[in-house]
PDB file of C-alpha atoms in Angstrom:
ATOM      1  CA  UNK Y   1     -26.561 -32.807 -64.937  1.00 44.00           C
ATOM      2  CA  UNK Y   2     -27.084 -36.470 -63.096  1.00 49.00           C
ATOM      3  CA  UNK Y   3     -23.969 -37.459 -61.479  1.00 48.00           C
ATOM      4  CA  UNK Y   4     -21.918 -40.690 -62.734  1.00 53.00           C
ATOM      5  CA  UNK Y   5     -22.893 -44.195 -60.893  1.00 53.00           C
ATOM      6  CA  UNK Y   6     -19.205 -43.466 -59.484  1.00 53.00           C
ATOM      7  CA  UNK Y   7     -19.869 -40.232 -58.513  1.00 52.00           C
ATOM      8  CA  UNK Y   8     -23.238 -40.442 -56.635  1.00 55.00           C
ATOM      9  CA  UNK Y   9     -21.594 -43.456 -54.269  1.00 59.00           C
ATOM     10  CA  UNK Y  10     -19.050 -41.241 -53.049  1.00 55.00           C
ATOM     11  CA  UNK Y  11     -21.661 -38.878 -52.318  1.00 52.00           C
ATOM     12  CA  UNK Y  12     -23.912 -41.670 -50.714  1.00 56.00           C
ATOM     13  CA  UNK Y  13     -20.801 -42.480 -48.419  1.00 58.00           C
ATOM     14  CA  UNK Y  14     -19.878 -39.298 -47.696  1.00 53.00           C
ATOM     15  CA  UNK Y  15     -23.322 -38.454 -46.207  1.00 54.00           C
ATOM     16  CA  UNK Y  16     -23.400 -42.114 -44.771  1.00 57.00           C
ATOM     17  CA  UNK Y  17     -19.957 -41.253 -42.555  1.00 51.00           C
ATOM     18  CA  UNK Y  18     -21.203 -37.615 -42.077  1.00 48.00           C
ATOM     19  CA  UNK Y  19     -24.497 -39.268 -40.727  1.00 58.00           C
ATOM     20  CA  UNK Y  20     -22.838 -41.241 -37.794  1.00 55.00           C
ATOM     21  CA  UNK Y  21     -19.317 -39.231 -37.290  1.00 49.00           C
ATOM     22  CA  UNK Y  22     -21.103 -35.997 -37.327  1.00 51.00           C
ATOM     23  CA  UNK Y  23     -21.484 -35.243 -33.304  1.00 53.00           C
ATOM     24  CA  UNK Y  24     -17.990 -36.616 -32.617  1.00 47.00           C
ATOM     25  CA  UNK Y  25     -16.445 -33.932 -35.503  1.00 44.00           C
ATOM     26  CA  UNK Y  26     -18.587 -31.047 -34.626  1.00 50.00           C
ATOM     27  CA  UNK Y  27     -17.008 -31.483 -30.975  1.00 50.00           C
ATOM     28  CA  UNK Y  28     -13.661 -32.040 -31.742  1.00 48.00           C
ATOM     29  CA  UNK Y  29     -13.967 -28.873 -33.913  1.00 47.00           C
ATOM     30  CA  UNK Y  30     -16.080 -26.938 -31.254  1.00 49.00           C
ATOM     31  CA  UNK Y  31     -13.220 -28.200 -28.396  1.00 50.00           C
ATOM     32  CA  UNK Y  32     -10.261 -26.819 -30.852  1.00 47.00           C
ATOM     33  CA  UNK Y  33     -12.063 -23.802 -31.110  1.00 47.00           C
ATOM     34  CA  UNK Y  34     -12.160 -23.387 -27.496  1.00 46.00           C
ATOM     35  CA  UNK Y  35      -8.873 -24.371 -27.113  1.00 49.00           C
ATOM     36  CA  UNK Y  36      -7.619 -21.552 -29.154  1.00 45.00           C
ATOM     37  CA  UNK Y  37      -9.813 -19.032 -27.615  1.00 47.00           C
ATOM     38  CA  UNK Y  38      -8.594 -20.061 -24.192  1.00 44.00           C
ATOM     39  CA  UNK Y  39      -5.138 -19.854 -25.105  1.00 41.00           C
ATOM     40  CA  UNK Y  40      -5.847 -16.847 -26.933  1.00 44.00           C
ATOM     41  CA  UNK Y  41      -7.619 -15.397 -23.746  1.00 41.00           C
ATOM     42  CA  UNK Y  42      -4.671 -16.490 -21.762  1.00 37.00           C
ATOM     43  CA  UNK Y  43      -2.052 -14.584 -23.688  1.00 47.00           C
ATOM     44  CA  UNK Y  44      -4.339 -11.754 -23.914  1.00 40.00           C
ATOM     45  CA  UNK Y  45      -4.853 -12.007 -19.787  1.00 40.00           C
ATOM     46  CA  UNK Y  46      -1.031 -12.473 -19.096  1.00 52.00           C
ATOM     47  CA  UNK Y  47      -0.247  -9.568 -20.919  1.00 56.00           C
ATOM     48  CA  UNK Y  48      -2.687  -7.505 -19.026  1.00 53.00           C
ATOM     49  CA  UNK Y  49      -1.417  -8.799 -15.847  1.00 58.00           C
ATOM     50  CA  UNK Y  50       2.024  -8.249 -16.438  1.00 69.00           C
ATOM     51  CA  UNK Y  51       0.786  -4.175 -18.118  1.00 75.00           C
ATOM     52  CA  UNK Y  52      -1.048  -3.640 -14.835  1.00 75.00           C
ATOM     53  CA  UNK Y  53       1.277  -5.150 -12.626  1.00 78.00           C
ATOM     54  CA  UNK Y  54       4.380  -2.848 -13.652  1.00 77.00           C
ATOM     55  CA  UNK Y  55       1.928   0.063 -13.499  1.00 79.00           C
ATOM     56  CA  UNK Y  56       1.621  -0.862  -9.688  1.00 76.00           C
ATOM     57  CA  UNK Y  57       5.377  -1.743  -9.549  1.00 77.00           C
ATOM     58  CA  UNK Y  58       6.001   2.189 -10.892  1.00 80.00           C
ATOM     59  CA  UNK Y  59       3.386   3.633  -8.377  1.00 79.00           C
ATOM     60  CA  UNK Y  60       5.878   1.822  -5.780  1.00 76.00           C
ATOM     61  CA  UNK Y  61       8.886   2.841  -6.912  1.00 77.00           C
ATOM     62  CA  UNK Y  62       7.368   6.447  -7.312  1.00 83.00           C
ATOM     63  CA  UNK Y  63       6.736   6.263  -3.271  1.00 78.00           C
ATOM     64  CA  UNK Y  64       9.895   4.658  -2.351  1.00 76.00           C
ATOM     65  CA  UNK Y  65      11.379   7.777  -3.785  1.00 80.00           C
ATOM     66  CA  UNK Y  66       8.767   9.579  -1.360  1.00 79.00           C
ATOM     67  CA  UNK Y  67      10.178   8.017   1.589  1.00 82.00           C
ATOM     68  CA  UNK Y  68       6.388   7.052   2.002  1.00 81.00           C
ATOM     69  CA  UNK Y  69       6.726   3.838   3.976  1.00 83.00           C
ATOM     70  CA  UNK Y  70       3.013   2.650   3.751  1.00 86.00           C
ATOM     71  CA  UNK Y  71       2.342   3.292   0.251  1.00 84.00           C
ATOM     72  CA  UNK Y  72       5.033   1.298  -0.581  1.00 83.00           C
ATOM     73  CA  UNK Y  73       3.926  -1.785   1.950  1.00 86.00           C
ATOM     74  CA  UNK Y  74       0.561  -1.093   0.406  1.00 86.00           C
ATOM     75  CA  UNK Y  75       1.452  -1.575  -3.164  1.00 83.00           C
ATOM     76  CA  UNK Y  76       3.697  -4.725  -2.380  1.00 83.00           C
ATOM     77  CA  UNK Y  77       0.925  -6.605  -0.577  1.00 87.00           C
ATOM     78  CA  UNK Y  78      -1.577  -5.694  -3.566  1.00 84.00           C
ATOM     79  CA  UNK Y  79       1.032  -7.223  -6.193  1.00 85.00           C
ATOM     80  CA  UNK Y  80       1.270 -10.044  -4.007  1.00 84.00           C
ATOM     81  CA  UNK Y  81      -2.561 -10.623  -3.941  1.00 86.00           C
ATOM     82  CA  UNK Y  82      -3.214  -8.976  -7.524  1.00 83.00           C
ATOM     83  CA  UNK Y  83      -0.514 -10.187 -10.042  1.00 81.00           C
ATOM     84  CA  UNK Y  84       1.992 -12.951  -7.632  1.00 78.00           C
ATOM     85  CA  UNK Y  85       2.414 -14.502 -10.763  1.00 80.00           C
ATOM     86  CA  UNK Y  86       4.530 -11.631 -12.335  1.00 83.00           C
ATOM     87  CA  UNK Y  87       8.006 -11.190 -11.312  1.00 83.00           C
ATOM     88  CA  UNK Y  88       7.280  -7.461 -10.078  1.00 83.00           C
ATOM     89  CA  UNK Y  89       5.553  -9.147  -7.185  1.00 86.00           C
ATOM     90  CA  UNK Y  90       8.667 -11.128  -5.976  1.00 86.00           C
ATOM     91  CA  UNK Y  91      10.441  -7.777  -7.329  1.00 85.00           C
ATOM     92  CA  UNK Y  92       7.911  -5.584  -4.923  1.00 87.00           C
ATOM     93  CA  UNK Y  93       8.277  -7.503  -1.870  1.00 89.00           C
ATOM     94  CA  UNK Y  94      12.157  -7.642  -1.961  1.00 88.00           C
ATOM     95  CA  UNK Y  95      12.295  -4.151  -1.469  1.00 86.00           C
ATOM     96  CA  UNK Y  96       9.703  -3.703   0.806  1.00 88.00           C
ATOM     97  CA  UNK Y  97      11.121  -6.337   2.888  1.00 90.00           C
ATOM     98  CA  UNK Y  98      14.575  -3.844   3.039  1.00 88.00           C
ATOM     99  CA  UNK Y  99      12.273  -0.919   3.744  1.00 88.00           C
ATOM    100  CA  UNK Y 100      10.136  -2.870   6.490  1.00 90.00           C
ATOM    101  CA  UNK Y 101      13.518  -4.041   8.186  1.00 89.00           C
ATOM    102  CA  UNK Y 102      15.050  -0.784   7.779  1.00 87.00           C
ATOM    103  CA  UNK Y 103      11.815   0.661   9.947  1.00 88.00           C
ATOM    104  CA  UNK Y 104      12.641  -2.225  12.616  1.00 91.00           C
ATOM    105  CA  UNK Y 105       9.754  -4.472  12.157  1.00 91.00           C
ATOM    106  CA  UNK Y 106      11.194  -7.274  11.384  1.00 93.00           C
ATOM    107  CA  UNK Y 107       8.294  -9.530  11.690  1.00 93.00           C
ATOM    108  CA  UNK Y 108       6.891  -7.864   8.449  1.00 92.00           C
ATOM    109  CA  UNK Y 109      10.544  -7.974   6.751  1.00 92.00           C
ATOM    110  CA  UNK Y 110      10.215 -11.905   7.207  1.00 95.00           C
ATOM    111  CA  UNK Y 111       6.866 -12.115   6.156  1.00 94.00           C
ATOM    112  CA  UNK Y 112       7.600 -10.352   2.863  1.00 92.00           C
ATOM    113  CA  UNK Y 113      10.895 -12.692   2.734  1.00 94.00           C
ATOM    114  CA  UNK Y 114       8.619 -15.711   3.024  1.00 96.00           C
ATOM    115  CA  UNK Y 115       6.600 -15.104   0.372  1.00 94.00           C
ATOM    116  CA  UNK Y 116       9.091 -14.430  -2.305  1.00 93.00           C
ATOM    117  CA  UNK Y 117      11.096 -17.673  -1.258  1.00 94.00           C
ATOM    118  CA  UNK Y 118       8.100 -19.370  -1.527  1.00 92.00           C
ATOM    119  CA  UNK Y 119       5.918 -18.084  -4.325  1.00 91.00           C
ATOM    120  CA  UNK Y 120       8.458 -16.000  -6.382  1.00 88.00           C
ATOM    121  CA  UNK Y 121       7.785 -17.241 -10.244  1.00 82.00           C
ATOM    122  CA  UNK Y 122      11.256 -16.897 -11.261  1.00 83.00           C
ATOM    123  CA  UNK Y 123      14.155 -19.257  -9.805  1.00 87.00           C
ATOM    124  CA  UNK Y 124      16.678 -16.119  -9.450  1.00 88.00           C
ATOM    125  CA  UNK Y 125      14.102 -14.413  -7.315  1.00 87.00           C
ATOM    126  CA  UNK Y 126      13.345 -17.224  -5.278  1.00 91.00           C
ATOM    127  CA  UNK Y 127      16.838 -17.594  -4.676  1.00 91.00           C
ATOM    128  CA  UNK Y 128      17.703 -14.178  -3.558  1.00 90.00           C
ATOM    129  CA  UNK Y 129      14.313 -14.277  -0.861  1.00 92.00           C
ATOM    130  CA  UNK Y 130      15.520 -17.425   0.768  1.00 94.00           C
ATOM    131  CA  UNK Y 131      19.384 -15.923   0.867  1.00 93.00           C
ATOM    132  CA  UNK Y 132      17.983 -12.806   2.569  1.00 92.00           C
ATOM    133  CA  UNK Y 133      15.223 -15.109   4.799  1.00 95.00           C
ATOM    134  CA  UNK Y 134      18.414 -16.907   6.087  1.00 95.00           C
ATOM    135  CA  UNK Y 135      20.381 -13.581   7.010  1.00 93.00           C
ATOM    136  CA  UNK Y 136      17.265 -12.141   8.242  1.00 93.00           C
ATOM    137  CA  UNK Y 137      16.437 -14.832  10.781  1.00 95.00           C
ATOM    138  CA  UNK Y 138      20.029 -14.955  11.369  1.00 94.00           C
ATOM    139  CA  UNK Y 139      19.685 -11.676  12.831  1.00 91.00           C
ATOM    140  CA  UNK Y 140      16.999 -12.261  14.670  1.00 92.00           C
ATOM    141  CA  UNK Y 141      18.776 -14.643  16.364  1.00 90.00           C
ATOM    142  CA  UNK Y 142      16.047 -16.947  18.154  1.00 93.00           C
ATOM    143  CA  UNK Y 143      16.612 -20.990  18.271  1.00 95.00           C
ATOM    144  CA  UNK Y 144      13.742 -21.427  16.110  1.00 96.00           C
ATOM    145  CA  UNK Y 145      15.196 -18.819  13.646  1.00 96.00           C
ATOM    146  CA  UNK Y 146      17.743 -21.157  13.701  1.00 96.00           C
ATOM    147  CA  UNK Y 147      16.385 -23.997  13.009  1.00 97.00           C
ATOM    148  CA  UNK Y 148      13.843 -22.344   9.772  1.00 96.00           C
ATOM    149  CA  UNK Y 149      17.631 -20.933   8.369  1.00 96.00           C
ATOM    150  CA  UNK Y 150      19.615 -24.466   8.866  1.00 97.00           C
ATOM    151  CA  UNK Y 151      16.168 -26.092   7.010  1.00 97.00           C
ATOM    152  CA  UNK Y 152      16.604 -23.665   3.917  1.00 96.00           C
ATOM    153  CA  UNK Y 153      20.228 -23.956   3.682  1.00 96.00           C
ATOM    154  CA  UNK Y 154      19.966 -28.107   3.748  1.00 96.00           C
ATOM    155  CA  UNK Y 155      17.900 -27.355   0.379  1.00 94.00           C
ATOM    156  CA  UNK Y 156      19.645 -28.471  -3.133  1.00 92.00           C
ATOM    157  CA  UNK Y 157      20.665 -24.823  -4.048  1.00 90.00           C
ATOM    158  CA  UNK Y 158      19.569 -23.316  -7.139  1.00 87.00           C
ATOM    159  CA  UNK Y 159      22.279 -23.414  -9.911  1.00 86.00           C
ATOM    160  CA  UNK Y 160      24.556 -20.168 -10.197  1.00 85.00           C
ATOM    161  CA  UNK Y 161      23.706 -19.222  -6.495  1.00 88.00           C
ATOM    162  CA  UNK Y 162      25.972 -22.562  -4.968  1.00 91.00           C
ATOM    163  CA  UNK Y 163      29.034 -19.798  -3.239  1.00 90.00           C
ATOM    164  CA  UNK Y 164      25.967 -17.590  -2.087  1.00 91.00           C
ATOM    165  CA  UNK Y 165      24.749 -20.564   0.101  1.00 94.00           C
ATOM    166  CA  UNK Y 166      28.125 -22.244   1.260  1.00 94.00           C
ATOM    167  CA  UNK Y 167      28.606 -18.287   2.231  1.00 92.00           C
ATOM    168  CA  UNK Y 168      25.339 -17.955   4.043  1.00 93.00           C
ATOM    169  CA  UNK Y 169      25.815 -21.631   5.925  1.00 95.00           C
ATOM    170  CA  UNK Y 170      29.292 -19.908   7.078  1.00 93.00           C
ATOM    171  CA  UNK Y 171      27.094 -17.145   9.001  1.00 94.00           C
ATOM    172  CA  UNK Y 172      24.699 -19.666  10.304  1.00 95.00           C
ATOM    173  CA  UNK Y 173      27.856 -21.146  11.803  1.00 94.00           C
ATOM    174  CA  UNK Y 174      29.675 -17.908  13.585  1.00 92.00           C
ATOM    175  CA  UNK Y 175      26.651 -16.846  14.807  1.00 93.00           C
ATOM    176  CA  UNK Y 176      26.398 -20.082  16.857  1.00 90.00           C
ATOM    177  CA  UNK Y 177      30.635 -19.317  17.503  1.00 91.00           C
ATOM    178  CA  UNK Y 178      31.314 -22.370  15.423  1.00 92.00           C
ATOM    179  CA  UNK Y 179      34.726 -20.703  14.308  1.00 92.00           C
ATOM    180  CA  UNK Y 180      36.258 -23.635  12.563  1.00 92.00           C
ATOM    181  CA  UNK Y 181      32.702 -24.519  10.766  1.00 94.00           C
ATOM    182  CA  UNK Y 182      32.147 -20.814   9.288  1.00 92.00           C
ATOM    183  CA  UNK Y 183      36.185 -21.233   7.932  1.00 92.00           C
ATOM    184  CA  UNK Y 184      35.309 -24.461   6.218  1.00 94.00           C
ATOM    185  CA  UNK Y 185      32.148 -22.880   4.734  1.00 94.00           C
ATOM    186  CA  UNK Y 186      33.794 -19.232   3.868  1.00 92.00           C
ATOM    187  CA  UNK Y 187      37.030 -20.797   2.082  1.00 93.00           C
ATOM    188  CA  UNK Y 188      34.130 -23.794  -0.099  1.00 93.00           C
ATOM    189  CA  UNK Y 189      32.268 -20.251  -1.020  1.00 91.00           C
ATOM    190  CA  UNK Y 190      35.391 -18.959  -2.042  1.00 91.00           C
ATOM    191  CA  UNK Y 191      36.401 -21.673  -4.030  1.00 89.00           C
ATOM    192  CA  UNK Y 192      33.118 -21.707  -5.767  1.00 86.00           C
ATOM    193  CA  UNK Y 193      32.970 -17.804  -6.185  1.00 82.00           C
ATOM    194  CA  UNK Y 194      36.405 -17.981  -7.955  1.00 78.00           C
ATOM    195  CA  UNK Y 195      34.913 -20.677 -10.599  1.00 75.00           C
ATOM    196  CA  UNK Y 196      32.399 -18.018 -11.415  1.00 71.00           C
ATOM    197  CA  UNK Y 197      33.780 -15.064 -12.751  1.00 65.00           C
ATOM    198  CA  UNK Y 198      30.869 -13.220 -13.148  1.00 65.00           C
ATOM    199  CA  UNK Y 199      30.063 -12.370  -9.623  1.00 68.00           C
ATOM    200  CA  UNK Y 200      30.600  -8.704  -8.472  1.00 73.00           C
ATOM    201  CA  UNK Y 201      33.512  -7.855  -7.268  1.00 78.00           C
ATOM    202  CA  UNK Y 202      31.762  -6.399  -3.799  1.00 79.00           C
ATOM    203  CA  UNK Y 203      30.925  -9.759  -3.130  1.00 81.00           C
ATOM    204  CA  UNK Y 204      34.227 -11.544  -3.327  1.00 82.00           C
ATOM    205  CA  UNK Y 205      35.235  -8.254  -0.742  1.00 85.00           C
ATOM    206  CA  UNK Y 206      32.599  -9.094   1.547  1.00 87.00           C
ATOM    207  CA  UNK Y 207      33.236 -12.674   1.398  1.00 87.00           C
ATOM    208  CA  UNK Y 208      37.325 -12.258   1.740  1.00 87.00           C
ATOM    209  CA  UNK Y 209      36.412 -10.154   4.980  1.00 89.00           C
ATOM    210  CA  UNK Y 210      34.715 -12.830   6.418  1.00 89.00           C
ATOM    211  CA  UNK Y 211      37.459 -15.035   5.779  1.00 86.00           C
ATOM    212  CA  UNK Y 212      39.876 -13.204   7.198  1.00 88.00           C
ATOM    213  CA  UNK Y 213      37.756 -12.598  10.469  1.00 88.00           C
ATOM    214  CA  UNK Y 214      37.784 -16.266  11.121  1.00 87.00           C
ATOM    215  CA  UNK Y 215      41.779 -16.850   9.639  1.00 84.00           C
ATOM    216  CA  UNK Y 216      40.418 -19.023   6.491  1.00 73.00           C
ATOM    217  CA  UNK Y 217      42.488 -18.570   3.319  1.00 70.00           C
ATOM    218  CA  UNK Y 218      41.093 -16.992   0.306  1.00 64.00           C
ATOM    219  CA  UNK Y 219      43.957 -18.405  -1.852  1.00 62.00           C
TER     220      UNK Y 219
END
């Protein structure tokens, strides 16, 4: 049946706009297609990083319970260079930094300390690596331990972890026997600690110890 006069122009015009839009569609289509394959593939691939990366995370648990000292290295350096985008690699190299320091190699503890502070993907983790970096290179006691500790410390801390930093400033003070520093920095940690009630209790001990070592008031 012939199409009205009406009919046939809006056919006429459709082919006219399909004629000189048609590349520009097709690859707007083509690049939303891609686009939701990629992000499609990327969901898929975080998922499998974050499946294989707790599989590793149990195989180092498992040989932490084994008391086997190099598995457990091993498996934290391969989450570092296999999945350091998931959490169990800041996770991983917490405790192997314990289990390194607890062996006396302290060079290794800081290394693994290093990397969480800087690569860890979650802020909490992050947080926790540079508290422990400070003590650690507190221990270790060398002026430029010092000096990497004091830089970390002069960073903004991250929120919920303020007391935990006034606290660690405090050591970086008494270990340099700047008594009447540490006491300023204990009794601000304290302060802070009591505005947040959900800390452990085993840290407000540890921290009221301190404060009574140097004669600060925990009122």
């Amino acid at each position: 049946m012939p199409l009205a006069l009406e009919e046939q122009e809006q056919v006429d015009r459709l082919k006219d706009f399909w004629s000189k839009y048609r590349n520009v569609i097709t690859g707007v289509v083509t690049a939303a297609l891609f686009a939701y394959a990629g992000y499609s593939g990327y969901q898929w691939w975080r998922t499998s990083q974050t499946t294989s990366a707790s599989q590793l995370y149990e195989t180092m648990v498992t040989a932490v319970g084994k008391g086997d000292k190099e598995q457990t290295l091993r498996a934290a350096d391969d989450l570092q260079k296999e999945f350091g985008g998931t959490p169990y690699a800041a996770m991983s190299s917490l405790v192997a930094a314990k289990i390194a320091a607890d062996a006396g190699d302290a060079a290794k503890a800081t290394d693994y300390l290093r990397w969480v502070a800087k690569n860890a993907s979650n802020s909490g983790y992050s947080a926790l690596g540079k508290l422990r970096l400070v003590t650690q290179l507190i221990e270790q006691g060398a002026a430029k331990d010092f000096a990497e500790a004091d830089t970390i410390l002069k960073e903004k801390p991250i929120i919920g972890f303020e007391a935990l930093w006034l606290e660690r400033r405090g050591d970086w003070y008494l270990a340099q026997a700047k008594v009447a520093d540490a006491r300023a920095s204990y009794e601000a940690a304290w302060k802070q600690l009591n505005e947040v009630k959900e800390f452990p209790e085993e840290a407000r001990r540890l921290l009221k110890v301190k404060l009574d070592a140097v004669g600060g008031s925990s009122r």
